[in-house]
Coordinates of C-alpha atoms and ligand atoms in Angstrom, one line a residue:
M8 CA 26.0 111.1 -17.5
E9 CA 28.5 111.2 -14.7
Y10 CA 30.7 114.2 -14.2
P11 CA 34.2 113.7 -12.8
V12 CA 34.6 114.9 -9.3
S13 CA 37.4 117.5 -9.1
A14 CA 40.2 117.5 -6.7
N15 CA 38.7 120.6 -5.1
A16 CA 35.5 118.8 -4.3
R17 CA 37.5 115.9 -2.7
Y18 CA 39.5 118.2 -0.4
T19 CA 38.1 117.7 3.1
G20 CA 40.7 119.5 5.1
L21 CA 44.2 119.6 6.6
I22 CA 44.2 116.1 8.2
Q23 CA 43.5 114.5 4.9
H24 CA 46.1 116.6 3.1
Y25 CA 48.9 116.6 5.7
G26 CA 47.9 113.4 7.5
D27 CA 51.5 111.9 7.4
R28 CA 52.8 115.0 9.3
L29 CA 50.1 115.1 11.9
P30 CA 49.5 113.0 15.0
I31 CA 46.3 111.4 13.7
E32 CA 46.2 107.6 13.3
D33 CA 43.2 107.3 11.1
P34 CA 42.7 110.4 8.8
A35 CA 39.3 108.9 7.8
S36 CA 38.0 109.8 11.3
A37 CA 38.9 113.4 10.9
V38 CA 36.6 116.1 12.2
C39 CA 37.1 118.7 9.5
L40 CA 35.4 121.5 7.6
G41 CA 37.7 122.1 4.7
E42 CA 40.1 124.3 6.7
G43 CA 43.5 125.3 5.3
R44 CA 44.6 126.0 1.7
T45 CA 44.2 129.7 2.4
P46 CA 45.4 132.2 -0.3
L47 CA 48.8 133.9 -0.2
I48 CA 47.9 137.3 -1.6
R49 CA 50.6 139.5 -3.1
T50 CA 50.2 143.2 -2.3
Y51 CA 51.0 145.9 -4.8
N52 CA 49.8 149.1 -3.3
L53 CA 51.3 148.5 0.1
P54 CA 55.0 148.2 -1.1
R55 CA 54.5 151.0 -3.5
R56 CA 53.2 153.3 -0.8
L57 CA 56.2 152.4 1.4
G58 CA 58.7 152.8 -1.4
F59 CA 59.6 149.2 -0.7
E60 CA 61.3 147.3 -3.5
G61 CA 60.5 143.9 -2.2
E62 CA 57.5 141.6 -2.0
I63 CA 54.9 141.7 0.7
Y64 CA 52.4 138.8 0.8
L65 CA 49.4 138.3 3.0
K66 CA 48.6 134.7 4.3
F67 CA 44.9 135.4 4.6
E68 CA 43.7 133.0 7.3
G69 CA 40.4 134.9 7.5
V70 CA 39.0 132.6 4.8
N71 CA 39.2 129.5 7.0
P72 CA 35.7 127.9 7.8
T73 CA 35.1 130.0 10.9
G74 CA 37.1 132.9 9.8
S75 CA 40.4 132.5 11.6
F76 CA 43.6 130.3 11.7
K77 CA 42.2 128.7 14.9
D78 CA 40.5 126.1 12.6
R79 CA 43.9 124.6 11.7
G80 CA 44.5 123.6 15.2
M81 CA 41.0 122.8 16.1
T82 CA 40.5 120.1 13.5
V83 CA 43.4 118.2 15.0
A84 CA 42.5 118.9 18.7
V85 CA 38.9 118.0 18.3
T86 CA 39.7 114.9 16.2
K87 CA 42.1 113.7 18.9
A88 CA 39.6 114.5 21.7
F89 CA 36.9 112.5 19.8
D90 CA 39.2 109.6 19.1
E91 CA 40.0 109.5 22.8
G92 CA 36.3 109.3 23.8
A93 CA 35.9 112.8 25.1
R94 CA 32.3 114.1 25.0
A95 CA 33.0 117.7 25.6
V96 CA 35.7 120.4 25.0
V97 CA 36.4 123.6 26.9
C98 CA 38.5 126.7 26.2
A99 CA 39.2 130.1 27.5
S100 CA 39.0 132.5 24.6
T101 CA 39.2 136.1 23.3
G102 CA 36.7 134.9 20.7
N103 CA 38.1 133.1 17.8
T104 CA 39.1 129.9 19.7
A105 CA 35.5 129.9 21.1
A106 CA 34.0 130.2 17.6
S107 CA 36.3 127.5 16.2
A108 CA 35.8 125.1 19.1
A109 CA 32.1 125.5 18.9
A110 CA 32.0 124.7 15.2
Y111 CA 34.2 121.6 15.3
A112 CA 32.5 120.3 18.5
A113 CA 29.1 120.7 16.7
R114 CA 30.5 118.8 13.8
A115 CA 31.7 116.0 16.1
G116 CA 28.5 115.9 18.1
M117 CA 30.3 117.1 21.2
Q118 CA 29.4 119.8 23.7
A119 CA 31.7 122.9 23.7
F120 CA 32.0 125.2 26.8
V121 CA 33.7 128.5 26.1
I122 CA 34.8 131.0 28.7
I123 CA 35.1 134.6 27.4
P124 CA 35.8 138.0 29.0
E125 CA 32.5 139.8 29.3
G126 CA 32.1 142.7 26.9
K127 CA 35.6 142.3 25.4
I128 CA 34.8 139.9 22.5
A129 CA 34.0 141.0 19.0
L130 CA 30.4 140.6 17.9
G131 CA 31.0 138.2 15.1
K132 CA 32.9 135.7 17.3
L133 CA 30.2 135.7 20.0
S134 CA 27.5 135.2 17.4
Q135 CA 29.4 132.2 16.0
A136 CA 29.9 130.5 19.4
M137 CA 26.2 131.0 20.1
M138 CA 24.9 129.7 16.8
H139 CA 27.1 126.6 16.9
G140 CA 25.5 125.7 20.3
A141 CA 28.4 126.2 22.6
K142 CA 27.6 127.0 26.3
V143 CA 29.0 130.5 26.6
I144 CA 30.3 131.5 30.0
Q145 CA 31.1 135.2 30.3
L146 CA 33.6 136.0 32.9
R147 CA 33.8 139.3 34.8
G148 CA 37.5 139.3 34.2
N149 CA 40.0 139.1 31.3
F150 CA 41.4 136.3 29.2
D151 CA 44.3 135.5 31.5
E152 CA 41.9 134.9 34.4
A153 CA 39.7 132.7 32.2
M154 CA 42.8 130.7 31.2
A155 CA 43.9 130.2 34.8
I156 CA 40.5 128.9 35.7
V157 CA 40.2 126.4 32.8
R158 CA 43.7 125.0 33.4
V159 CA 42.6 123.9 36.9
L160 CA 39.0 122.9 35.9
V161 CA 40.1 120.3 33.4
R162 CA 42.1 118.4 36.0
D163 CA 38.8 117.3 37.7
L164 CA 36.4 117.1 34.8
P165 CA 36.0 114.7 31.9
I166 CA 36.5 117.5 29.4
T167 CA 39.3 118.1 26.9
L168 CA 41.1 121.5 26.9
V169 CA 41.4 122.9 23.4
N170 CA 43.4 126.0 24.1
S171 CA 46.8 126.3 22.3
I172 CA 48.6 124.7 25.3
N173 CA 47.0 121.5 23.9
P174 CA 49.9 120.4 21.7
N175 CA 47.6 119.1 19.0
R176 CA 46.6 122.7 18.3
L177 CA 50.1 123.7 17.3
Q178 CA 50.5 120.6 15.2
G179 CA 47.6 121.7 13.1
Q180 CA 48.7 125.3 13.0
K181 CA 52.1 124.4 11.7
T182 CA 50.5 123.5 8.3
A183 CA 50.2 127.2 7.5
A184 CA 54.0 127.3 7.1
F185 CA 53.9 124.3 4.8
E186 CA 51.4 126.1 2.5
V187 CA 53.5 129.3 2.4
V188 CA 56.6 127.3 1.4
E189 CA 54.6 125.4 -1.2
D190 CA 53.1 128.5 -2.7
L191 CA 56.3 130.6 -2.8
G192 CA 58.5 127.6 -3.7
R193 CA 60.7 128.7 -0.8
A194 CA 60.4 130.2 2.7
P195 CA 60.1 134.0 2.8
D196 CA 63.0 136.1 4.2
Y197 CA 60.8 137.5 6.9
H198 CA 57.5 136.2 8.4
A199 CA 55.5 138.6 10.5
I200 CA 52.8 137.4 12.9
P201 CA 50.5 139.1 15.5
V202 CA 51.2 137.6 19.0
G203 CA 48.8 136.9 21.8
N204 CA 49.6 133.6 23.6
A205 CA 52.4 133.1 21.1
G206 CA 51.1 129.7 20.1
N207 CA 50.8 130.6 16.4
I208 CA 54.3 131.9 16.0
T209 CA 55.6 128.8 17.8
A210 CA 53.6 126.6 15.4
Y211 CA 54.8 128.4 12.2
W212 CA 58.3 128.0 13.3
M213 CA 57.8 124.2 13.9
G214 CA 56.3 124.0 10.4
Y215 CA 59.2 125.9 8.7
K216 CA 61.8 123.8 10.6
E217 CA 60.1 120.6 9.6
Y218 CA 60.3 121.5 5.9
G219 CA 63.7 123.1 6.5
Y220 CA 65.3 120.0 7.9
E221 CA 64.1 118.0 4.9
G222 CA 66.0 120.4 2.7
W223 CA 63.0 122.3 1.4
C224 CA 64.0 125.7 2.5
A225 CA 66.1 127.9 4.7
P226 CA 63.7 129.1 7.4
P227 CA 62.7 132.8 7.6
V228 CA 63.4 135.3 10.3
M229 CA 60.3 135.4 12.5
V230 CA 59.0 138.7 13.7
G231 CA 56.2 138.9 16.3
F232 CA 54.0 142.0 17.0
Q233 CA 52.0 142.8 20.1
S234 CA 50.0 145.9 20.8
T235 CA 51.7 148.5 23.0
G236 CA 48.9 148.2 25.7
S237 CA 49.4 144.5 25.8
A238 CA 53.0 143.7 25.1
P239 CA 54.3 141.3 27.8
I240 CA 56.9 139.6 25.6
V241 CA 58.3 142.9 24.3
E242 CA 58.4 144.4 27.8
G243 CA 59.7 141.2 29.4
R244 CA 57.0 141.2 32.2
H245 CA 53.5 140.0 32.8
I246 CA 50.8 142.7 32.1
D247 CA 47.9 142.3 34.5
Q248 CA 45.5 144.7 32.9
P249 CA 46.2 144.4 29.1
D250 CA 44.3 146.7 26.9
T251 CA 44.0 147.1 23.1
V252 CA 41.4 147.5 20.4
A253 CA 42.9 144.2 19.0
T254 CA 40.9 142.0 21.3
A255 CA 42.4 138.8 19.9
I256 CA 45.8 139.7 21.3
R257 CA 44.6 141.3 24.5
I258 CA 46.7 138.9 26.5
G259 CA 49.1 139.8 29.4
H260 CA 50.2 136.3 30.4
P261 CA 51.1 134.5 27.2
A262 CA 50.9 130.7 27.5
S263 CA 53.7 129.9 25.0
W264 CA 56.1 132.5 26.2
E265 CA 59.0 130.1 26.2
G266 CA 58.2 128.9 22.7
A267 CA 58.2 132.5 21.6
L268 CA 61.7 133.1 23.0
D269 CA 63.0 130.0 21.3
V270 CA 61.6 131.1 18.0
Q271 CA 63.3 134.5 18.5
K272 CA 66.6 132.9 19.2
E273 CA 66.6 130.2 16.6
S274 CA 65.3 132.3 13.8
R275 CA 67.3 135.4 14.8
G276 CA 64.0 137.3 14.9
W277 CA 62.5 139.8 17.2
F278 CA 59.4 141.1 18.9
D279 CA 58.1 144.6 18.8
A280 CA 54.9 146.5 19.8
V281 CA 52.7 148.7 17.6
T282 CA 50.1 151.2 18.8
D283 CA 46.3 150.7 18.5
E284 CA 46.4 153.7 16.1
D285 CA 48.9 152.1 13.8
I286 CA 46.9 148.8 13.9
L287 CA 43.7 150.5 12.9
Q288 CA 45.5 152.5 10.2
A289 CA 47.0 149.4 8.8
Q290 CA 43.7 147.6 8.8
R291 CA 42.1 150.5 6.9
L292 CA 45.0 150.7 4.5
L293 CA 44.8 147.0 3.6
A294 CA 41.1 147.1 3.2
S295 CA 41.0 150.3 1.1
T296 CA 44.1 149.9 -1.0
D297 CA 44.7 146.2 -1.4
G298 CA 41.1 144.9 -1.0
V299 CA 41.8 142.6 2.0
F300 CA 39.7 143.0 5.1
C301 CA 41.2 141.5 8.3
E302 CA 40.4 142.0 11.9
P303 CA 42.4 144.5 14.0
A304 CA 44.7 141.9 15.7
S305 CA 45.7 140.6 12.2
A306 CA 46.6 144.1 11.1
A307 CA 49.3 144.2 13.8
S308 CA 51.5 142.1 11.5
V309 CA 51.2 144.7 8.7
A310 CA 51.5 147.7 11.0
G311 CA 54.6 146.1 12.4
I312 CA 56.1 145.4 9.0
V313 CA 55.4 149.0 7.9
S314 CA 57.3 150.4 10.8
E315 CA 60.2 147.9 10.4
I316 CA 60.6 148.8 6.8
Q317 CA 60.5 152.5 7.5
A318 CA 63.1 152.0 10.2
G319 CA 65.3 150.1 7.8
H320 CA 65.2 146.9 9.8
I321 CA 63.9 145.0 6.8
P322 CA 66.2 145.6 3.8
Q323 CA 65.0 146.5 0.4
G324 CA 64.5 143.6 -1.9
S325 CA 63.3 141.3 0.9
N326 CA 60.5 138.9 0.6
V327 CA 58.0 139.3 3.4
V328 CA 54.9 137.3 4.5
C329 CA 52.4 138.7 7.0
T330 CA 49.9 136.4 8.5
L331 CA 46.4 137.9 8.6
T332 CA 45.0 135.7 11.4
G333 CA 41.3 136.5 11.2
H334 CA 38.6 138.0 9.0
G335 CA 37.5 141.7 9.3
L336 CA 33.8 140.6 9.5
K337 CA 34.6 139.2 13.0
D338 CA 34.6 142.7 14.4
P339 CA 32.1 144.9 12.5
D340 CA 31.8 147.4 15.4
T341 CA 35.4 148.4 15.1
A342 CA 35.2 148.6 11.4
I343 CA 32.1 150.8 11.3
R344 CA 33.4 153.1 14.1
Q345 CA 36.5 154.0 12.0
S346 CA 34.9 154.3 8.6
E347 CA 33.1 157.0 6.7
Q348 CA 29.4 156.8 7.5
P349 CA 26.8 156.1 4.8
F350 CA 25.0 159.0 3.1
T351 CA 21.3 158.9 3.7
V352 CA 19.2 160.6 1.0
D353 CA 15.7 160.8 -0.3
A354 CA 14.6 158.1 -2.8
T355 CA 15.1 160.3 -5.9
E356 CA 17.6 160.0 -8.7
A357 CA 18.7 163.6 -8.1
A358 CA 19.5 163.0 -4.5
V359 CA 21.6 160.0 -5.3
E360 CA 23.3 161.8 -8.1
E361 CA 24.2 164.7 -6.0
V362 CA 26.2 162.5 -3.7
I363 CA 28.0 160.8 -6.5
Q364 CA 28.8 164.1 -8.3
G365 CA 30.5 165.2 -5.2
F366 CA 33.2 162.6 -5.7
L367 CA 33.6 162.6 -9.5
Ligands
PLP3 C1 44.3 133.8 18.4 C2 44.6 135.0 17.6 C3 45.8 135.6 17.6 C4 47.0 135.3 18.5 O1 47.5 134.0 18.3 P1 48.4 133.4 19.5 O2 48.6 132.0 19.1 O3 47.6 133.5 20.7 O4 49.6 134.2 19.6 C5 46.0 136.7 16.7 N1 45.0 137.1 15.9 C6 43.8 136.5 15.9 C7 42.8 137.0 14.9 C8 43.6 135.4 16.7 O5 42.4 134.8 16.7

């Protein structure tokens, strides 16, 4: 007998789902991996702990196919590159762009070249780029230097740049805002996002405005968070030696700075910085009290919201969405370093019980 194929099984990805809102002529040609449709998870312990009588939701982008929101932009950028006849893509990356570009290029039968800062990319991301067959070029330098190099490089080579200065990336990433509005039935009052190059906050704002103009919703106030060691937009100046445990936002020369300032003005939002300590604490808090494991950069949005609520900048009763940009498994080293270490015991019931009894 034949079983009916469910709508879930037929979902191929964002381009199929939002094709009429994306710059793709033939959605059937899409290079996709089922990205998007990520959960909007309501937290209960977090607001209770803060004494916050409002709603805090997590847009968990860590469950995209390669574990970060970069897949939303990459499906569009790689599909476009393929349609235009490109045979290779290149990006500078702090890790997640590399992992995503490598996967989508593999899917399309294209070569990916990824340029990363040596020693400053999380283990999970590096392993992905390597497994997907990207040529990995480690730079003795930081992300901003890698970015400056690829910008020039692509002028002379037959390679498509898939960093977020490629406008197709932001087109894909704006779909996350569509999903939030569809899930909530409205836009949130506040939307918090970690900021590196500021491409994602710019893309969300595009998405909210697109729905807003069509009468779907009043757009939210956008709030962007950087790490104090890497906060060019907050400080209003380039940072030449950015430093933070949140490697995905270790960026001192943001590529979409202007976009970020437009978002701030138009949404009446703001940017602020949070310390590495606060970032790691928020990461642990989410994982241990609400069951959601995100990478350090992602936790910047939650650390930021915690401090804004405590400072009274976000009023009681508000509805808040935090984007968790990437999965915690991306950076196992940082997770293990800050966690309680395992108990090692002899292989006897008594030894195991002794540990358990200590906590009952
Ligand atoms: C890329 C990335 C960011 C920063 O996004 P921008 O568009 O560069 O501002 C934040 N968190 C994670 C996990 C990322 O991969």
